[in-house]
Amino acid sequence: MSSSTPPRTSSDLDPAIAARLKRSADGLVPAIAQQHDTGEVLMLGWMDDEALHRTLTTGRATYWSRSRQEYWVKGDTSGHVQHVKAVALDCDADTLLVKVDQVGAACHTGTRTCFDTDVLLAAE
């Protein structure tokens, strides 16, 4: 088990959904958070089966923190909550799109989105 691997615990995730997921070697699936009404891409987090189950059943975005080695519900400490409006699996079943209503900053740096600091190419 690598240092970023979540604990191997049973999950109540629907077995039909779990069977479709294509996980990384450490058991995680990237989850892109997007503002549901504007389409703004907010952040990328990681989910395992349990984090996805919690997200689907609570309506709050829950991720696996690779650095802290624990589950975290977005906004529990910062107040910058992600209320989940929809969750979709991409065509390859290896990425999740989590459409949310973001309250406050999505990025840990305090900005609205994690994708506004280092723009490598922008339309003119």
XYZ file of C-alpha atoms in Angstrom:
124
model
C 0.000 0.000 0.000
C 1.511 3.354 -1.033
C 1.498 6.376 1.253
C -1.447 7.873 -0.604
C -3.583 4.755 -0.485
C -6.819 4.991 1.467
C -7.534 2.279 4.010
C -8.982 -0.870 2.557
C -12.383 -0.896 4.148
C -15.677 -2.135 2.876
C -17.933 0.505 1.428
C -21.651 0.758 0.994
C -21.162 2.107 -2.544
C -23.653 0.538 -4.937
C -21.853 -2.577 -6.284
C -22.968 -1.738 -9.829
C -21.194 1.631 -9.603
C -18.146 0.138 -7.872
C -17.799 -2.486 -10.605
C -17.621 0.217 -13.289
C -14.957 2.405 -11.651
C -11.438 2.264 -13.055
C -9.181 3.222 -10.176
C -5.523 4.203 -10.066
C -3.017 1.779 -8.565
C -3.707 3.301 -5.154
C -7.472 2.773 -5.446
C -8.424 6.362 -6.259
C -10.437 8.091 -8.962
C -9.867 11.750 -9.871
C -12.923 13.897 -9.149
C -13.274 17.240 -10.897
C -15.434 19.743 -9.014
C -17.370 22.120 -11.274
C -19.768 24.943 -10.391
C -23.133 23.522 -11.448
C -24.686 26.672 -12.934
C -21.703 28.390 -14.601
C -19.534 25.434 -15.624
C -16.512 26.961 -13.879
C -13.934 24.270 -13.069
C -13.093 24.640 -9.382
C -10.671 21.931 -8.286
C -9.497 18.353 -8.589
C -9.767 15.962 -5.676
C -9.471 12.202 -5.234
C -12.154 9.711 -4.234
C -12.187 6.064 -3.367
C -15.376 4.010 -3.103
C -16.121 5.232 0.415
C -15.617 8.914 -0.455
C -17.889 8.524 -3.476
C -20.504 6.740 -1.353
C -20.418 9.544 1.221
C -20.672 12.172 -1.522
C -23.673 10.471 -3.117
C -25.535 9.906 0.143
C -24.824 13.118 2.056
C -24.919 15.718 -0.701
C -21.554 17.086 0.510
C -18.377 16.558 -1.506
C -16.101 14.124 0.326
C -12.555 13.385 -0.804
C -9.574 11.286 0.202
C -6.681 13.521 1.248
C -3.466 11.959 -0.005
C -1.356 14.301 2.127
C -3.304 13.917 5.384
C -4.261 10.282 4.804
C -7.891 10.820 5.777
C -11.315 11.573 4.390
C -12.300 15.208 4.305
C -15.627 16.827 3.655
C -15.030 20.016 1.705
C -15.821 22.948 3.970
C -15.868 21.212 7.355
C -12.897 23.262 8.561
C -12.880 26.208 6.125
C -16.611 26.804 5.759
C -16.125 26.684 1.966
C -18.734 23.989 1.413
C -19.502 22.116 -1.782
C -23.194 21.224 -1.982
C -23.424 18.411 -4.529
C -25.974 18.880 -7.310
C -24.938 16.021 -9.641
C -22.240 13.380 -10.081
C -21.286 11.829 -13.427
C -18.809 9.172 -14.492
C -16.898 9.815 -17.715
C -17.057 7.495 -20.727
C -13.947 5.559 -19.640
C -15.194 5.232 -16.042
C -11.903 6.635 -14.748
C -12.887 10.198 -13.810
C -15.765 11.689 -11.849
C -17.408 15.043 -12.513
C -18.935 16.478 -9.357
C -21.235 19.419 -10.068
C -21.519 21.535 -6.952
C -22.792 24.781 -5.541
C -19.538 26.170 -4.144
C -19.747 28.388 -1.070
C -16.611 30.544 -0.840
C -13.205 29.525 -2.150
C -12.659 26.082 -3.635
C -8.867 26.249 -3.550
C -6.839 25.737 -0.378
C -5.000 28.980 -1.250
C -8.214 30.927 -0.707
C -9.053 31.575 -4.357
C -12.339 30.711 -6.014
C -10.747 28.099 -8.282
C -7.485 26.171 -8.291
C -7.076 26.977 -11.993
C -6.658 30.749 -12.051
C -3.029 31.276 -10.997
C -0.855 29.619 -13.645
C -2.655 30.097 -16.955
C -0.385 28.505 -19.569
C -2.421 29.487 -22.621
C -5.419 31.789 -22.893
C -7.675 32.679 -25.790
C -7.053 36.155 -27.164
